[in-house]
Amino acid sequence: MDTVGSVLRRLTRGGDTFVSGQALAEELGVSRNAVWKAIQVLRERGCEIEAAPRRGYRLKWAPDVPDESAVLPGLFGTPFSRVVYLSETSSTNDVAKQQARAGAPEGTVVVADYQTCGRGRRSRGWVSPPGAGLAFSLVLRPSIHPRQTPLLVFLAAAAVRQAVAELVSRRDGGDTVDSEPVAIKWPNDVVVDGRKLCGVLVELNAELDRVHWCVIGVGLNVNQIQADFPPDLQEQATSVRIVTGRRARRVPLFQQILAGIAQRYDRALKHGFAELLAETRRFSATIGHDVGILEADGKKWYGRALDLAPDGALLVRPADRGHPVAVYAADVSVRPDRTAPTGIVSATSTRCDCGVPT
Ligand code: BTN
């Protein structure tokens, strides 16, 4: 084991007691400078380590690692039978796409502790400090028509929404109420009180009438505090920790989300997507609200979001016309200030200059 791993192990063993830098250095047979460097690396990886003069170091929190040995035992009975864990990668969607192209089986899960070039919709980036969030991508090979693929976003959004709502409800003493604040914002976000908690990015390879594979990428803010978000997103982003008031263990949350996706996927393939659509409608942060629509070509317009179409499109009645329009791809802002429509930029997303083609 390297010095970083040995320091972490020794601090974990120390529990609540401080371990001096000198003792660590002597026990591990390294210099005090090497111990200090290892402490910095552990902090960069998301560990919270208290340092007190003349007393030494104490581990207050270490992120759990969502690797195969931790995650797989909770996935029995789901199609997710292969977990590829990467401590650092460019983008789990890119790795999952490479694996899908190379023939990876349905149910392959790619998860990373840190992405150097995490991607969101419309070439935006997805940023998350090491160890703080969940960033994963799933390879699926569904026998559905390509027209139905926009619905796959809801598999992940609904499963994340439910898992986080349960954590929020535990905070509130177990009351699960319909008006709970964790909601699905069309097309691909999970939000709490309008702030983005999670984004979903689906990419696929298909012919006109057949899907070869699709990759569902999920970025969930778990243990970030507000200061961890880039300054321009601090007003728009949130995390499980912020909404529940306590840190969450990522592994059980991840297992619950994967089990939730598996259950919804199974039902959708067997019985169609009506049930998933109903759940998405029920917990929608968009339907029934005045919305601003920003289309890919920059066209902006306003209206009222009425419903979801069976293919997942958002049905919007434009403010200047009576007939609903089906919106398939757009950024949606809920209750915009019509003089200065902000909030259109998806939270936790910044421009990504990495230029990774999708
Ligand atoms: C969005 O909000 O536009 C979607 C964000 C999706 C981010 C996730 S993180 C895991 C996976 N890998 C990526 O590069 N993107 C997705």
Short mmCIF file of C-alpha atoms and ligand atoms in Angstrom, two decimals:
data_model
loop_
_atom_site.label_atom_id
_atom_site.label_comp_id
_atom_site.label_asym_id
_atom_site.label_seq_id
_atom_site.Cartn_x
_atom_site.Cartn_y
_atom_site.Cartn_z
CA MET A 1 0.00 0.00 0.00
CA ASP A 2 1.30 3.50 -0.81
CA THR A 3 1.85 6.22 1.80
CA VAL A 4 -1.54 7.83 1.07
CA GLY A 5 -3.39 4.55 1.63
CA SER A 6 -1.34 3.76 4.76
CA VAL A 7 -2.03 7.19 6.28
CA LEU A 8 -5.74 6.79 5.59
CA ARG A 9 -5.77 3.34 7.16
CA ARG A 10 -3.91 4.53 10.26
CA LEU A 11 -6.19 7.55 10.71
CA THR A 12 -9.27 5.35 10.23
CA ARG A 13 -7.94 3.00 12.92
CA GLY A 14 -7.36 6.00 15.19
CA GLY A 15 -11.09 6.77 15.21
CA ASP A 16 -11.78 9.94 17.19
CA THR A 17 -8.25 10.29 18.54
CA PHE A 18 -5.53 12.47 17.04
CA VAL A 19 -2.45 10.78 15.60
CA SER A 20 0.67 12.94 15.55
CA GLY A 21 2.58 13.54 12.32
CA GLN A 22 5.70 12.24 14.03
CA ALA A 23 4.02 8.98 15.08
CA LEU A 24 2.63 8.50 11.56
CA ALA A 25 6.04 9.11 10.02
CA GLU A 26 7.76 6.67 12.40
CA GLU A 27 5.11 3.96 12.05
CA LEU A 28 5.13 4.14 8.27
CA GLY A 29 8.88 4.67 7.92
CA VAL A 30 8.52 7.86 5.89
CA SER A 31 9.41 11.52 6.42
CA ARG A 32 7.05 14.00 8.09
CA ASN A 33 6.92 15.85 4.79
CA ALA A 34 5.69 12.67 3.09
CA VAL A 35 2.95 12.40 5.75
CA TRP A 36 1.95 16.02 5.18
CA LYS A 37 1.79 15.45 1.40
CA ALA A 38 -0.35 12.34 1.90
CA ILE A 39 -2.75 14.37 4.07
CA GLN A 40 -3.09 16.94 1.27
CA VAL A 41 -3.81 14.19 -1.29
CA LEU A 42 -6.46 12.67 0.99
CA ARG A 43 -8.10 16.07 1.39
CA GLU A 44 -8.12 16.51 -2.38
CA ARG A 45 -9.87 13.14 -2.62
CA GLY A 46 -12.69 14.33 -0.40
CA CYS A 47 -11.47 13.31 3.10
CA GLU A 48 -12.06 15.76 5.90
CA ILE A 49 -9.01 15.71 8.17
CA GLU A 50 -8.69 17.91 11.21
CA ALA A 51 -5.19 19.14 12.05
CA ALA A 52 -4.41 20.47 15.53
CA PRO A 53 -1.04 21.92 16.62
CA ARG A 54 0.95 19.52 18.84
CA ARG A 55 -1.82 16.88 18.61
CA GLY A 56 -1.67 15.81 15.00
CA TYR A 57 -4.38 14.64 12.61
CA ARG A 58 -7.85 13.22 13.05
CA LEU A 59 -10.05 11.78 10.31
CA LYS A 60 -13.53 13.29 10.42
CA TRP A 61 -14.90 11.85 7.17
CA ALA A 62 -13.73 9.65 4.33
CA PRO A 63 -15.91 9.16 1.26
CA ASP A 64 -17.03 5.62 0.63
CA VAL A 65 -15.78 4.14 -2.63
CA PRO A 66 -18.45 2.94 -5.09
CA ASP A 67 -16.30 0.18 -6.58
CA GLU A 68 -17.36 -3.26 -7.73
CA SER A 69 -16.75 -5.03 -4.40
CA ALA A 70 -18.84 -2.46 -2.48
CA VAL A 71 -21.66 -1.97 -4.99
CA LEU A 72 -22.23 -5.36 -6.65
CA PRO A 73 -23.57 -7.25 -3.60
CA GLY A 74 -26.55 -4.87 -3.50
CA LEU A 75 -27.42 -5.41 -7.16
CA PHE A 76 -28.49 -9.03 -7.07
CA GLY A 77 -31.59 -9.54 -9.22
CA THR A 78 -30.95 -6.46 -11.37
CA PRO A 79 -29.43 -6.42 -14.86
CA PHE A 80 -26.44 -4.57 -13.41
CA SER A 81 -23.93 -7.36 -13.06
CA ARG A 82 -20.71 -5.61 -14.04
CA VAL A 83 -19.31 -2.51 -12.33
CA VAL A 84 -16.27 -0.73 -13.76
CA TYR A 85 -14.92 1.68 -11.14
CA LEU A 86 -12.42 4.36 -12.13
CA SER A 87 -10.94 6.68 -9.53
CA GLU A 88 -10.46 9.24 -12.31
CA THR A 89 -11.57 9.36 -15.94
CA SER A 90 -12.53 11.90 -18.60
CA SER A 91 -16.26 11.10 -18.68
CA THR A 92 -18.06 7.91 -17.65
CA ASN A 93 -20.38 8.37 -20.66
CA ASP A 94 -17.38 8.26 -22.98
CA VAL A 95 -15.99 5.15 -21.31
CA ALA A 96 -19.42 3.46 -21.36
CA LYS A 97 -19.85 4.33 -25.06
CA GLN A 98 -16.44 2.84 -25.88
CA GLN A 99 -17.41 -0.29 -23.96
CA ALA A 100 -20.81 -0.50 -25.67
CA ARG A 101 -19.15 -0.19 -29.10
CA ALA A 102 -16.77 -2.98 -28.09
CA GLY A 103 -19.72 -5.23 -27.20
CA ALA A 104 -20.10 -4.67 -23.42
CA PRO A 105 -23.19 -6.51 -22.19
CA GLU A 106 -26.39 -4.79 -21.13
CA GLY A 107 -26.09 -3.87 -17.47
CA THR A 108 -22.50 -2.64 -17.55
CA VAL A 109 -22.05 0.16 -15.02
CA VAL A 110 -19.17 2.64 -15.30
CA VAL A 111 -18.66 4.81 -12.22
CA ALA A 112 -15.95 7.35 -11.44
CA ASP A 113 -14.88 9.23 -8.35
CA TYR A 114 -13.72 12.13 -10.47
CA GLN A 115 -14.31 13.16 -14.07
CA THR A 116 -11.88 15.52 -15.74
CA CYS A 117 -14.31 16.25 -18.57
CA GLY A 118 -17.79 15.34 -17.36
CA ARG A 119 -20.37 16.33 -19.94
CA GLY A 120 -23.92 17.56 -19.82
CA ARG A 121 -26.47 18.35 -22.51
CA ARG A 122 -25.59 20.82 -25.23
CA SER A 123 -21.82 20.59 -24.70
CA ARG A 124 -22.00 21.88 -21.18
CA GLY A 125 -19.68 20.45 -18.57
CA TRP A 126 -20.48 18.57 -15.40
CA VAL A 127 -18.17 19.30 -12.51
CA SER A 128 -17.90 17.60 -9.15
CA PRO A 129 -15.02 17.48 -6.64
CA PRO A 130 -13.41 14.05 -6.11
CA GLY A 131 -15.41 11.82 -3.79
CA ALA A 132 -18.29 14.26 -3.41
CA GLY A 133 -20.86 13.10 -5.93
CA LEU A 134 -22.01 10.12 -7.92
CA ALA A 135 -21.09 10.10 -11.60
CA PHE A 136 -22.02 6.95 -13.46
CA SER A 137 -23.16 5.62 -16.81
CA LEU A 138 -25.15 2.53 -17.68
CA VAL A 139 -25.01 0.51 -20.88
CA LEU A 140 -28.46 -0.72 -21.91
CA ARG A 141 -29.56 -2.55 -25.05
CA PRO A 142 -33.34 -2.12 -24.94
CA SER A 143 -35.62 -3.57 -27.60
CA ILE A 144 -37.57 -0.36 -28.07
CA HIS A 145 -38.23 1.92 -31.01
CA PRO A 146 -35.76 4.83 -31.27
CA ARG A 147 -38.79 7.15 -30.91
CA GLN A 148 -39.12 5.94 -27.31
CA THR A 149 -35.54 6.67 -26.28
CA PRO A 150 -36.29 10.13 -24.80
CA LEU A 151 -38.29 8.22 -22.18
CA LEU A 152 -35.11 6.53 -20.92
CA VAL A 153 -34.11 9.79 -19.23
CA PHE A 154 -37.11 9.38 -16.93
CA LEU A 155 -35.92 5.95 -15.76
CA ALA A 156 -32.94 7.57 -14.08
CA ALA A 157 -34.64 10.82 -13.06
CA ALA A 158 -37.51 8.96 -11.37
CA ALA A 159 -35.20 6.53 -9.55
CA VAL A 160 -32.94 9.34 -8.30
CA ARG A 161 -35.95 11.41 -7.28
CA GLN A 162 -37.40 8.60 -5.21
CA ALA A 163 -34.10 7.68 -3.53
CA VAL A 164 -33.39 11.28 -2.54
CA ALA A 165 -37.01 11.88 -1.47
CA GLU A 166 -36.65 8.96 0.94
CA LEU A 167 -33.56 10.54 2.49
CA VAL A 168 -35.40 13.87 2.79
CA SER A 169 -38.38 12.13 4.33
CA ARG A 170 -36.12 10.41 6.91
CA ARG A 171 -34.84 13.87 7.82
CA ASP A 172 -38.44 14.96 8.29
CA GLY A 173 -39.29 12.00 10.53
CA GLY A 174 -40.59 9.63 7.88
CA ASP A 175 -43.46 11.68 6.47
CA THR A 176 -43.57 11.14 2.75
CA VAL A 177 -45.98 13.62 1.30
CA ASP A 178 -46.96 14.32 -2.27
CA SER A 179 -45.82 17.90 -2.02
CA GLU A 180 -42.29 16.83 -1.15
CA PRO A 181 -39.78 19.14 -2.75
CA VAL A 182 -37.73 16.66 -4.77
CA ALA A 183 -39.05 16.90 -8.33
CA ILE A 184 -38.27 16.09 -11.96
CA LYS A 185 -37.68 19.08 -14.18
CA TRP A 186 -38.20 18.29 -17.85
CA PRO A 187 -36.27 17.06 -19.68
CA ASN A 188 -33.42 15.69 -17.59
CA ASP A 189 -33.00 17.23 -14.15
CA VAL A 190 -33.91 16.37 -10.60
CA VAL A 191 -34.39 19.54 -8.59
CA VAL A 192 -35.14 20.52 -5.03
CA ASP A 193 -36.96 23.81 -4.63
CA GLY A 194 -35.86 24.73 -8.15
CA ARG A 195 -32.17 24.00 -7.54
CA LYS A 196 -30.49 21.30 -9.56
CA LEU A 197 -29.45 18.15 -7.73
CA CYS A 198 -28.97 15.76 -10.62
CA GLY A 199 -28.63 15.76 -14.41
CA VAL A 200 -29.12 12.88 -16.83
CA LEU A 201 -27.45 12.55 -20.23
CA VAL A 202 -28.66 9.80 -22.58
CA GLU A 203 -26.65 8.98 -25.69
CA LEU A 204 -27.41 6.25 -28.14
CA ASN A 205 -26.51 4.31 -31.21
CA ALA A 206 -29.50 3.37 -33.34
CA GLU A 207 -30.82 2.73 -36.80
CA LEU A 208 -34.13 4.22 -37.92
CA ASP A 209 -36.10 1.37 -36.42
CA ARG A 210 -33.73 -0.26 -33.94
CA VAL A 211 -31.67 0.73 -30.91
CA HIS A 212 -28.25 -0.92 -30.75
CA TRP A 213 -27.28 0.48 -27.36
CA CYS A 214 -27.84 3.45 -25.20
CA VAL A 215 -25.82 4.96 -22.39
CA ILE A 216 -27.61 6.64 -19.51
CA GLY A 217 -25.26 9.00 -17.67
CA VAL A 218 -26.21 10.32 -14.26
CA GLY A 219 -24.50 13.06 -12.26
CA LEU A 220 -25.81 13.45 -8.73
CA ASN A 221 -24.56 16.00 -6.23
CA VAL A 222 -24.27 14.09 -2.95
CA ASN A 223 -21.92 15.57 -0.37
CA GLN A 224 -21.07 18.96 -1.84
CA ILE A 225 -21.51 22.04 0.26
CA GLN A 226 -22.60 25.27 -1.45
CA ALA A 227 -19.00 26.53 -1.70
CA ASP A 228 -18.04 23.45 -3.72
CA PHE A 229 -20.08 24.67 -6.70
CA PRO A 230 -18.59 27.13 -9.18
CA PRO A 231 -19.54 30.70 -8.20
CA ASP A 232 -21.92 31.17 -11.14
CA LEU A 233 -23.86 28.03 -10.16
CA GLN A 234 -24.07 28.45 -6.40
CA GLU A 235 -27.57 29.91 -6.62
CA GLN A 236 -28.78 27.17 -8.92
CA ALA A 237 -27.24 23.97 -7.58
CA THR A 238 -27.83 21.86 -4.51
CA SER A 239 -26.79 18.49 -3.08
CA VAL A 240 -28.24 15.67 -0.98
CA ARG A 241 -26.14 16.93 1.91
CA ILE A 242 -27.53 20.45 1.60
CA VAL A 243 -31.16 19.32 1.42
CA THR A 244 -30.98 16.72 4.18
CA GLY A 245 -28.55 18.56 6.43
CA ARG A 246 -26.23 15.57 6.68
CA ARG A 247 -23.67 13.72 4.63
CA ALA A 248 -24.85 10.63 2.78
CA ARG A 249 -23.07 7.36 2.19
CA ARG A 250 -22.76 7.05 -1.57
CA VAL A 251 -22.69 3.26 -1.89
CA PRO A 252 -26.18 2.52 -0.47
CA LEU A 253 -27.61 5.51 -2.31
CA PHE A 254 -26.05 4.29 -5.56
CA GLN A 255 -27.37 0.75 -5.00
CA GLN A 256 -30.84 2.09 -4.32
CA ILE A 257 -30.80 4.22 -7.47
CA LEU A 258 -29.59 1.31 -9.61
CA ALA A 259 -32.26 -0.97 -8.14
CA GLY A 260 -34.85 1.73 -8.86
CA ILE A 261 -33.70 2.08 -12.47
CA ALA A 262 -33.71 -1.72 -12.88
CA GLN A 263 -37.26 -2.04 -11.57
CA ARG A 264 -38.61 0.74 -13.81
CA TYR A 265 -36.70 -0.58 -16.83
CA ASP A 266 -38.10 -4.07 -16.34
CA ARG A 267 -41.68 -2.76 -16.09
CA ALA A 268 -41.27 -0.44 -19.07
CA LEU A 269 -39.99 -3.27 -21.28
CA LYS A 270 -42.76 -5.62 -20.14
CA HIS A 271 -45.72 -3.23 -19.96
CA GLY A 272 -44.72 -0.04 -21.77
CA PHE A 273 -43.80 3.38 -20.44
CA ALA A 274 -47.23 4.55 -19.17
CA GLU A 275 -46.41 3.90 -15.52
CA LEU A 276 -43.08 5.75 -15.75
CA LEU A 277 -44.78 8.66 -17.51
CA ALA A 278 -47.39 8.81 -14.76
CA GLU A 279 -44.67 8.92 -12.09
CA THR A 280 -42.78 11.62 -14.01
CA ARG A 281 -45.98 13.69 -14.33
CA ARG A 282 -46.83 13.25 -10.66
CA PHE A 283 -43.48 14.53 -9.50
CA SER A 284 -42.97 17.10 -12.22
CA ALA A 285 -41.50 20.50 -11.42
CA THR A 286 -42.53 21.69 -14.89
CA ILE A 287 -46.09 20.62 -15.68
CA GLY A 288 -48.70 23.16 -14.67
CA HIS A 289 -46.19 26.01 -14.63
CA ASP A 290 -45.47 28.97 -16.85
CA VAL A 291 -42.25 28.20 -18.64
CA GLY A 292 -39.64 29.79 -20.87
CA ILE A 293 -38.47 27.62 -23.77
CA LEU A 294 -35.00 28.10 -25.20
CA GLU A 295 -34.57 26.06 -28.37
CA ALA A 296 -31.22 24.82 -29.70
CA ASP A 297 -31.17 27.52 -32.40
CA GLY A 298 -31.49 30.24 -29.74
CA LYS A 299 -35.22 30.89 -30.28
CA LYS A 300 -36.95 31.81 -27.00
CA TRP A 301 -40.65 31.73 -26.28
CA TYR A 302 -43.03 31.43 -23.35
CA GLY A 303 -46.04 29.37 -22.53
CA ARG A 304 -47.65 27.05 -20.05
CA ALA A 305 -46.45 23.46 -19.64
CA LEU A 306 -49.57 21.29 -19.84
CA ASP A 307 -48.50 17.66 -19.88
CA LEU A 308 -46.12 15.02 -21.19
CA ALA A 309 -46.88 13.30 -24.51
CA PRO A 310 -46.61 9.49 -24.62
CA ASP A 311 -43.21 9.83 -26.31
CA GLY A 312 -41.89 12.06 -23.53
CA ALA A 313 -42.26 15.41 -25.32
CA LEU A 314 -43.35 18.37 -23.19
CA LEU A 315 -46.70 19.79 -24.31
CA VAL A 316 -46.64 23.55 -23.99
CA ARG A 317 -49.40 26.03 -24.82
CA PRO A 318 -47.60 29.12 -26.19
CA ALA A 319 -48.58 32.38 -24.54
CA ASP A 320 -49.56 33.87 -27.92
CA ARG A 321 -51.50 30.90 -29.36
CA GLY A 322 -54.10 28.42 -28.23
CA HIS A 323 -52.76 25.11 -29.57
CA PRO A 324 -50.28 23.09 -27.53
CA VAL A 325 -46.89 22.46 -29.10
CA ALA A 326 -44.84 19.30 -28.47
CA VAL A 327 -41.34 20.29 -27.38
CA TYR A 328 -38.73 17.57 -27.90
CA ALA A 329 -35.46 19.28 -27.05
CA ALA A 330 -35.02 22.59 -25.29
CA ASP A 331 -33.85 24.23 -22.11
CA VAL A 332 -36.81 25.02 -19.95
CA SER A 333 -36.95 27.66 -17.26
CA VAL A 334 -39.84 27.49 -14.86
CA ARG A 335 -41.69 30.79 -14.12
CA PRO A 336 -39.18 33.01 -15.89
CA ASP A 337 -38.87 36.71 -15.36
CA ARG A 338 -40.08 37.69 -18.82
CA THR A 339 -37.99 40.83 -19.00
CA ALA A 340 -34.75 39.00 -18.29
CA PRO A 341 -35.18 35.27 -18.71
CA THR A 342 -32.53 33.71 -16.51
CA GLY A 343 -32.39 30.21 -15.08
CA ILE A 344 -32.34 28.83 -18.59
CA VAL A 345 -28.83 27.54 -18.16
CA SER A 346 -28.95 24.12 -16.62
CA ALA A 347 -27.61 24.19 -13.06
CA THR A 348 -24.27 22.54 -12.35
CA SER A 349 -23.44 22.98 -16.00
CA THR A 350 -20.73 25.19 -17.36
CA ARG A 351 -19.24 25.40 -20.82
CA CYS A 352 -16.92 22.51 -21.47
CA ASP A 353 -13.96 23.27 -23.66
CA CYS A 354 -12.82 19.70 -23.91
CA GLY A 355 -14.71 19.32 -27.19
CA VAL A 356 -15.51 15.66 -26.69
CA PRO A 357 -17.74 14.66 -29.60
CA THR A 358 -20.98 12.92 -28.72
C1 BTN B 1 -27.01 17.68 -17.75
O1 BTN B 1 -27.39 18.19 -16.71
O2 BTN B 1 -26.99 18.31 -18.81
C2 BTN B 1 -26.61 16.23 -17.73
C3 BTN B 1 -25.42 16.01 -16.85
C4 BTN B 1 -24.98 14.55 -16.86
C5 BTN B 1 -23.69 14.35 -16.11
C6 BTN B 1 -23.34 12.91 -15.99
S1 BTN B 1 -22.03 12.64 -14.84
C7 BTN B 1 -21.88 10.99 -15.36
C8 BTN B 1 -22.04 10.99 -16.86
N1 BTN B 1 -20.76 11.28 -17.49
C9 BTN B 1 -20.77 12.44 -18.13
O3 BTN B 1 -19.81 12.93 -18.75
N2 BTN B 1 -21.97 13.01 -18.03
C10 BTN B 1 -22.89 12.21 -17.26
#
